[in-house]
Short mmCIF file of N, CA and C in Angstrom, two decimals:
data_model
loop_
_atom_site.label_atom_id
_atom_site.label_comp_id
_atom_site.label_asym_id
_atom_site.label_seq_id
_atom_site.Cartn_x
_atom_site.Cartn_y
_atom_site.Cartn_z
N MET A 1466 0.93 -1.20 0.23
CA MET A 1466 0.00 -0.10 -0.06
C MET A 1466 1.04 1.13 -0.04
N ALA A 1467 1.93 1.35 0.68
CA ALA A 1467 2.93 2.28 0.82
C ALA A 1467 3.37 2.75 -0.35
N GLU A 1468 3.71 1.48 -0.99
CA GLU A 1468 4.39 1.68 -2.55
C GLU A 1468 3.35 2.26 -3.43
N ASP A 1469 2.00 1.96 -3.48
CA ASP A 1469 1.23 2.67 -4.34
C ASP A 1469 1.10 4.13 -4.18
N VAL A 1470 1.14 4.54 -2.91
CA VAL A 1470 0.97 6.13 -2.34
C VAL A 1470 2.12 6.58 -2.83
N GLU A 1471 3.45 6.20 -2.75
CA GLU A 1471 4.58 7.04 -2.96
C GLU A 1471 4.71 6.69 -4.97
N SER A 1472 4.50 5.90 -5.39
CA SER A 1472 3.96 5.67 -6.79
C SER A 1472 3.55 6.72 -7.34
N ARG A 1473 2.47 6.97 -6.73
CA ARG A 1473 1.19 8.07 -7.18
C ARG A 1473 1.56 9.17 -7.08
N GLU A 1474 2.35 9.57 -5.59
CA GLU A 1474 2.98 10.99 -5.44
C GLU A 1474 3.98 11.38 -6.64
N ASN A 1475 4.94 10.35 -7.02
CA ASN A 1475 6.07 10.41 -7.83
C ASN A 1475 5.26 11.14 -9.49
N ILE A 1476 4.26 10.26 -9.65
CA ILE A 1476 3.85 10.43 -11.03
C ILE A 1476 2.97 11.80 -10.92
N GLU A 1477 2.25 12.18 -9.84
CA GLU A 1477 1.37 13.62 -9.82
C GLU A 1477 2.80 14.61 -9.99
N SER A 1478 3.92 14.32 -9.17
CA SER A 1478 5.14 15.40 -9.33
C SER A 1478 5.51 15.74 -10.48
N SER A 1479 5.72 14.69 -11.13
CA SER A 1479 6.51 14.41 -12.40
C SER A 1479 5.38 15.38 -13.34
N ALA A 1480 3.97 14.96 -13.34
CA ALA A 1480 2.84 15.43 -13.98
C ALA A 1480 3.05 17.06 -14.04
N SER A 1481 2.78 17.42 -12.74
CA SER A 1481 2.88 18.87 -12.40
C SER A 1481 4.26 19.73 -12.98
N LYS A 1482 5.21 19.10 -12.92
CA LYS A 1482 6.61 19.85 -13.42
C LYS A 1482 6.42 19.93 -14.87
N LYS A 1483 5.80 18.93 -15.52
CA LYS A 1483 5.47 19.07 -17.33
C LYS A 1483 4.60 20.26 -17.72
N ASN A 1484 3.53 20.48 -16.63
CA ASN A 1484 2.27 21.62 -16.97
C ASN A 1484 2.73 22.57 -16.76
N LYS A 1485 3.83 22.85 -15.72
CA LYS A 1485 4.27 24.19 -15.33
C LYS A 1485 4.73 25.08 -16.22
N LYS A 1486 4.13 26.18 -16.48
CA LYS A 1486 4.82 26.99 -17.39
C LYS A 1486 5.42 28.49 -16.86
N SER A 1487 6.41 29.12 -17.58
CA SER A 1487 6.72 29.99 -16.62
C SER A 1487 5.83 31.03 -17.27
N ILE A 1488 6.12 32.41 -16.24
CA ILE A 1488 4.80 33.51 -16.61
C ILE A 1488 5.61 34.73 -16.57
N THR A 1489 5.88 35.21 -17.55
CA THR A 1489 6.39 36.60 -18.02
C THR A 1489 5.29 37.91 -17.83
N ILE A 1490 5.88 38.69 -16.97
CA ILE A 1490 4.80 39.78 -16.87
C ILE A 1490 5.48 41.12 -17.27
N GLU A 1491 4.64 41.91 -18.44
CA GLU A 1491 5.58 43.10 -18.96
C GLU A 1491 4.55 44.16 -18.47
N PHE A 1492 5.20 45.13 -18.22
CA PHE A 1492 4.46 46.61 -17.46
C PHE A 1492 4.61 47.41 -18.62
N VAL A 1493 3.40 48.07 -19.32
CA VAL A 1493 3.21 48.78 -20.19
C VAL A 1493 2.28 49.82 -19.76
N LYS A 1494 2.89 51.23 -19.85
CA LYS A 1494 2.04 52.23 -19.65
C LYS A 1494 1.36 52.77 -21.24
N PRO A 1495 0.49 53.13 -20.46
CA PRO A 1495 -0.90 53.72 -21.62
C PRO A 1495 -0.41 55.29 -22.16
N GLU A 1496 -0.85 55.59 -23.31
CA GLU A 1496 -0.50 56.80 -23.78
C GLU A 1496 -1.12 58.03 -22.67
N ASN A 1497 -2.01 57.65 -22.26
CA ASN A 1497 -2.75 58.40 -21.08
C ASN A 1497 -2.13 58.33 -19.58
N PHE A 1498 -0.84 57.52 -19.68
CA PHE A 1498 -0.60 57.17 -18.21
C PHE A 1498 0.00 58.71 -17.70
N ARG A 1499 -0.16 58.82 -16.38
CA ARG A 1499 0.64 60.20 -15.77
C ARG A 1499 1.14 60.14 -14.43
N GLN A 1500 2.15 60.60 -13.67
CA GLN A 1500 2.68 60.95 -12.52
C GLN A 1500 1.98 61.65 -11.70
N ILE A 1501 1.72 61.65 -10.50
CA ILE A 1501 1.46 62.78 -9.55
C ILE A 1501 2.60 62.63 -8.35
N TYR A 1502 2.70 63.66 -8.05
CA TYR A 1502 3.44 64.03 -6.35
C TYR A 1502 2.37 64.10 -5.53
N ALA A 1503 2.00 63.50 -4.31
CA ALA A 1503 1.18 63.86 -3.41
C ALA A 1503 1.89 64.06 -2.11
N ILE A 1504 1.54 64.59 -1.28
CA ILE A 1504 2.18 64.83 0.10
C ILE A 1504 1.40 63.94 1.03
N GLY A 1505 0.30 63.42 0.85
CA GLY A 1505 -0.25 62.80 1.72
C GLY A 1505 -1.49 62.09 1.06
N ALA A 1506 -2.16 61.05 2.09
CA ALA A 1506 -3.19 60.00 1.55
C ALA A 1506 -4.22 59.93 2.40
N ALA A 1507 -5.52 60.01 1.99
CA ALA A 1507 -6.55 59.69 3.20
C ALA A 1507 -7.48 58.63 2.54
N GLY A 1508 -8.34 57.98 3.31
CA GLY A 1508 -9.23 57.01 2.69
C GLY A 1508 -10.02 56.27 3.40
N GLY A 1509 -10.50 54.85 3.35
CA GLY A 1509 -11.10 54.24 4.18
C GLY A 1509 -11.13 52.81 3.62
N HIS A 1510 -12.55 52.20 4.11
CA HIS A 1510 -12.68 50.95 3.47
C HIS A 1510 -14.03 50.39 3.75
N SER A 1511 -14.54 49.44 3.10
CA SER A 1511 -15.73 48.95 3.29
C SER A 1511 -15.45 47.49 3.33
N PRO A 1512 -16.69 46.68 3.33
CA PRO A 1512 -16.54 45.27 3.38
C PRO A 1512 -15.82 44.66 1.89
N TYR A 1513 -15.88 45.62 0.95
CA TYR A 1513 -15.42 45.11 -0.41
C TYR A 1513 -14.27 45.32 -0.71
N ASP A 1514 -13.76 46.73 -0.47
CA ASP A 1514 -12.54 47.23 -0.95
C ASP A 1514 -12.13 48.39 0.31
N PHE A 1515 -10.61 48.74 -0.59
CA PHE A 1515 -10.03 49.79 0.28
C PHE A 1515 -9.96 51.02 -0.69
N ARG A 1516 -10.13 52.27 -0.45
CA ARG A 1516 -9.96 53.44 -1.41
C ARG A 1516 -8.95 54.41 -0.66
N ILE A 1517 -8.10 54.50 -1.53
CA ILE A 1517 -7.16 55.80 -0.91
C ILE A 1517 -7.05 56.91 -1.72
N GLY A 1518 -7.09 58.04 -1.29
CA GLY A 1518 -6.97 59.19 -2.03
C GLY A 1518 -6.04 59.90 -1.95
N PHE A 1519 -4.86 60.44 -3.06
CA PHE A 1519 -3.70 61.09 -2.97
C PHE A 1519 -3.74 62.60 -3.13
N TYR A 1520 -3.16 63.41 -2.32
CA TYR A 1520 -3.60 64.74 -2.10
C TYR A 1520 -2.42 65.66 -1.94
N ASN A 1521 -2.56 67.03 -2.35
CA ASN A 1521 -1.71 68.34 -2.22
C ASN A 1521 -2.37 69.34 -1.60
N ASP A 1522 -1.52 69.74 -0.72
CA ASP A 1522 -2.10 71.18 -0.17
C ASP A 1522 -1.77 72.47 -0.52
N THR A 1523 -2.42 73.40 -1.04
CA THR A 1523 -2.24 74.77 -1.36
C THR A 1523 -2.48 75.39 -0.15
N PRO A 1524 -1.56 76.81 0.32
CA PRO A 1524 -2.00 77.53 1.60
C PRO A 1524 -2.78 78.62 0.73
N LYS A 1525 -3.68 79.19 1.38
CA LYS A 1525 -4.46 80.08 0.80
C LYS A 1525 -4.67 81.17 1.97
N MET A 1526 -4.15 82.48 1.69
CA MET A 1526 -4.53 83.43 2.67
C MET A 1526 -5.50 84.45 2.52
N PHE A 1527 -6.40 84.74 3.48
CA PHE A 1527 -7.34 85.64 3.38
C PHE A 1527 -7.25 86.72 4.48
N GLY A 1528 -7.37 87.99 4.47
CA GLY A 1528 -7.36 88.95 5.00
C GLY A 1528 -5.52 89.12 5.64
N ASP A 1529 -5.51 89.93 6.86
CA ASP A 1529 -4.24 89.91 7.13
C ASP A 1529 -3.54 88.64 7.90
N ALA A 1530 -2.70 88.58 8.44
CA ALA A 1530 -1.86 87.44 8.85
C ALA A 1530 -2.72 87.11 10.62
N SER A 1531 -3.34 87.91 11.18
CA SER A 1531 -4.02 87.67 12.25
C SER A 1531 -5.23 86.71 12.17
N GLU A 1532 -5.71 86.85 10.94
CA GLU A 1532 -6.69 86.11 10.59
C GLU A 1532 -6.70 84.63 10.22
N ALA A 1533 -7.72 83.72 10.25
CA ALA A 1533 -7.60 82.36 9.95
C ALA A 1533 -7.19 82.20 8.53
N ARG A 1534 -6.11 81.14 8.62
CA ARG A 1534 -5.59 80.81 7.22
C ARG A 1534 -6.46 79.40 6.41
N VAL A 1535 -6.30 79.15 5.31
CA VAL A 1535 -6.93 78.02 4.84
C VAL A 1535 -6.40 77.27 3.84
N ILE A 1536 -6.29 76.13 4.18
CA ILE A 1536 -5.43 75.31 3.26
C ILE A 1536 -6.52 74.68 2.37
N GLU A 1537 -6.33 74.72 0.69
CA GLU A 1537 -7.20 73.72 0.01
C GLU A 1537 -6.41 72.84 -0.32
N ARG A 1538 -7.12 71.22 0.05
CA ARG A 1538 -6.48 69.94 -0.13
C ARG A 1538 -7.16 69.47 -1.54
N SER A 1539 -6.20 69.39 -2.57
CA SER A 1539 -6.68 68.97 -3.70
C SER A 1539 -6.26 67.55 -3.83
N VAL A 1540 -7.66 66.36 -3.99
CA VAL A 1540 -7.48 65.21 -4.31
C VAL A 1540 -7.10 64.99 -5.67
N GLU A 1541 -5.65 64.29 -5.92
CA GLU A 1541 -5.07 64.39 -7.26
C GLU A 1541 -5.87 63.33 -8.11
N THR A 1542 -5.89 61.90 -7.20
CA THR A 1542 -6.21 60.70 -7.53
C THR A 1542 -6.74 59.68 -6.61
N GLU A 1543 -7.41 58.68 -6.81
CA GLU A 1543 -8.00 57.61 -5.92
C GLU A 1543 -7.98 56.19 -6.13
N VAL A 1544 -7.10 55.55 -5.62
CA VAL A 1544 -7.09 54.16 -5.87
C VAL A 1544 -8.12 53.11 -5.00
N ILE A 1545 -8.85 52.39 -6.00
CA ILE A 1545 -9.36 51.27 -5.08
C ILE A 1545 -9.01 50.11 -5.28
N LEU A 1546 -8.79 49.52 -4.16
CA LEU A 1546 -8.00 48.20 -4.16
C LEU A 1546 -9.20 47.03 -3.41
N SER A 1547 -8.87 45.40 -4.04
CA SER A 1547 -9.44 44.86 -3.30
C SER A 1547 -8.86 44.38 -1.79
N PRO A 1548 -9.58 43.63 -0.78
CA PRO A 1548 -8.82 43.53 0.35
C PRO A 1548 -7.51 42.78 0.18
N VAL A 1549 -7.10 41.77 -0.62
CA VAL A 1549 -6.31 40.98 -1.04
C VAL A 1549 -4.85 42.06 -1.61
N ALA A 1550 -5.50 42.94 -2.56
CA ALA A 1550 -4.63 43.88 -2.91
C ALA A 1550 -4.05 44.98 -2.40
N ALA A 1551 -4.88 45.35 -1.09
CA ALA A 1551 -4.49 46.22 -0.03
C ALA A 1551 -3.41 45.66 0.84
N LEU A 1552 -3.77 44.16 1.36
CA LEU A 1552 -2.66 43.68 1.97
C LEU A 1552 -1.26 43.50 1.15
N GLU A 1553 -1.24 43.17 -0.14
CA GLU A 1553 -0.01 43.16 -0.87
C GLU A 1553 0.83 44.31 -1.07
N LEU A 1554 -0.28 45.58 -1.08
CA LEU A 1554 0.38 46.58 -1.02
C LEU A 1554 1.06 47.11 0.37
N ASN A 1555 0.38 46.79 1.32
CA ASN A 1555 1.02 47.06 2.50
C ASN A 1555 2.27 45.90 2.73
N ARG A 1556 2.28 44.74 2.35
CA ARG A 1556 3.64 43.87 2.43
C ARG A 1556 4.94 44.72 1.82
N TRP A 1557 4.48 44.97 0.56
CA TRP A 1557 5.15 45.66 -0.57
C TRP A 1557 5.71 47.00 0.23
N LEU A 1558 4.88 48.05 0.53
CA LEU A 1558 5.38 49.36 1.45
C LEU A 1558 6.35 49.17 2.24
N THR A 1559 6.15 48.02 3.32
CA THR A 1559 6.90 47.61 4.53
C THR A 1559 7.99 47.11 4.13
N GLN A 1560 8.17 46.37 3.24
CA GLN A 1560 9.37 45.82 2.61
C GLN A 1560 10.42 47.10 2.23
N HIS A 1561 9.82 47.79 1.41
CA HIS A 1561 10.64 49.05 0.77
C HIS A 1561 10.80 50.01 1.70
N ILE A 1562 9.91 50.36 2.74
CA ILE A 1562 10.44 51.77 3.85
C ILE A 1562 11.39 50.64 4.51
N ASN A 1563 11.40 49.24 5.07
CA ASN A 1563 12.77 48.93 5.70
C ASN A 1563 14.05 48.91 4.98
N GLU A 1564 13.83 48.42 3.58
CA GLU A 1564 15.07 48.74 3.03
C GLU A 1564 15.29 50.00 2.74
N TYR A 1565 14.39 51.22 2.49
CA TYR A 1565 15.14 52.55 2.60
C TYR A 1565 15.63 53.01 3.89
N GLU A 1566 14.60 52.79 5.18
CA GLU A 1566 15.59 52.99 6.37
C GLU A 1566 16.85 52.30 6.41
N SER A 1567 17.12 51.00 6.10
CA SER A 1567 18.48 50.43 6.63
C SER A 1567 19.70 51.11 5.60
N VAL A 1568 19.25 51.93 4.62
CA VAL A 1568 20.21 52.78 3.58
C VAL A 1568 20.03 54.12 4.17
N PHE A 1569 19.43 54.91 4.40
CA PHE A 1569 19.07 56.29 4.67
C PHE A 1569 18.62 56.66 6.46
N GLY A 1570 18.47 55.63 7.01
CA GLY A 1570 18.16 55.95 8.44
C GLY A 1570 16.55 55.85 8.75
N PRO A 1571 15.97 56.03 9.88
CA PRO A 1571 14.77 56.30 10.07
C PRO A 1571 13.95 57.43 9.14
N ILE A 1572 12.77 57.37 9.14
CA ILE A 1572 11.96 58.50 8.14
C ILE A 1572 11.45 59.21 9.40
N ALA A 1573 11.82 60.47 9.24
CA ALA A 1573 11.10 61.41 10.24
C ALA A 1573 9.72 61.65 9.98
N ARG A 1574 8.81 61.77 10.90
CA ARG A 1574 7.44 61.98 10.74
C ARG A 1574 7.02 63.47 10.45
N ALA A 1575 7.86 64.41 11.23
CA ALA A 1575 7.51 65.80 10.95
C ALA A 1575 8.84 66.45 10.30
N ILE A 1576 8.54 67.68 9.72
CA ILE A 1576 9.55 68.67 9.34
C ILE A 1576 10.01 69.21 10.87
N PRO A 1577 11.19 69.37 11.03
CA PRO A 1577 11.46 69.92 12.19
C PRO A 1577 11.51 71.16 12.25
N ARG A 1578 10.89 72.09 13.16
CA ARG A 1578 10.37 73.46 12.93
C ARG A 1578 11.77 74.30 13.70
N PRO A 1579 12.32 75.36 12.72
CA PRO A 1579 13.68 76.23 13.49
C PRO A 1579 13.24 76.77 14.90
N LYS A 1580 14.32 76.97 15.72
CA LYS A 1580 14.48 77.32 17.31
C LYS A 1580 13.79 78.68 16.85
N LYS A 1581 13.07 79.40 18.10
CA LYS A 1581 12.21 80.19 18.20
C LYS A 1581 13.03 81.67 17.54
N GLU A 1582 14.54 81.65 18.04
CA GLU A 1582 15.58 82.84 17.63
C GLU A 1582 15.60 82.55 16.24
N LEU A 1583 15.56 81.55 15.52
CA LEU A 1583 15.84 81.70 14.11
C LEU A 1583 14.53 81.72 13.13
N ALA A 1584 13.51 81.52 13.85
CA ALA A 1584 12.11 81.71 13.25
C ALA A 1584 11.98 83.07 13.56
N LYS A 1585 12.45 84.20 14.44
CA LYS A 1585 12.01 85.44 14.40
C LYS A 1585 13.11 86.04 13.44
N GLN A 1586 14.14 85.59 12.85
CA GLN A 1586 14.98 86.03 12.16
C GLN A 1586 14.44 85.85 10.79
N LEU A 1587 13.75 84.64 10.58
CA LEU A 1587 12.90 84.60 9.27
C LEU A 1587 11.49 85.09 9.31
N ASP A 1588 10.71 85.38 10.09
CA ASP A 1588 9.87 86.33 10.11
C ASP A 1588 10.11 87.72 9.68
N GLU A 1589 11.60 88.30 10.04
CA GLU A 1589 11.73 89.38 9.40
C GLU A 1589 11.85 89.80 8.03
N SER A 1590 12.65 88.65 7.80
CA SER A 1590 13.24 88.65 6.37
C SER A 1590 11.99 88.21 5.10
N THR A 1591 11.06 87.69 5.71
CA THR A 1591 10.18 87.34 4.67
C THR A 1591 8.50 87.10 5.20
N ASN A 1592 7.60 87.30 4.66
CA ASN A 1592 6.29 87.06 4.84
C ASN A 1592 5.79 85.59 4.72
N ILE A 1593 6.51 84.76 3.91
CA ILE A 1593 6.16 83.33 3.53
C ILE A 1593 6.93 82.31 4.44
N GLN A 1594 6.19 81.59 5.21
CA GLN A 1594 6.80 80.86 6.15
C GLN A 1594 6.00 79.45 6.18
N GLY A 1595 5.30 78.96 4.96
CA GLY A 1595 4.72 78.01 5.00
C GLY A 1595 3.39 77.86 5.23
N TYR A 1596 2.87 76.97 5.59
CA TYR A 1596 1.27 76.32 5.59
C TYR A 1596 0.53 76.74 6.79
N ILE A 1597 1.42 76.84 8.03
CA ILE A 1597 0.63 77.17 9.22
C ILE A 1597 1.71 78.04 9.96
#
């Protein structure tokens, strides 16, 4: 009986090797392909998919500096992924972030602000100080 099982496994193994074909994936960019640069992403999920909108911010000034400032957030594009594709994207990003940090060091989450003394000098030299 054990010989029959081993024989069957060997036959199935050699049959699957004969049926295996290599697959080559060619990446093609259509004529309407475009790249965007995004400073952030926002989105959510449903039971069926994950949605990620990539955006850029533009500061809008109204009135004098003492009044509220407005930032216009422009969603440049949205990507909709199946749960499996979202999981694969997560794995791919984690792998590439780890590789990046092993070469360049940890990624800082926030842009460091200048010390107050330097900020005061910057205030005197220009009215444009960024978004906030």
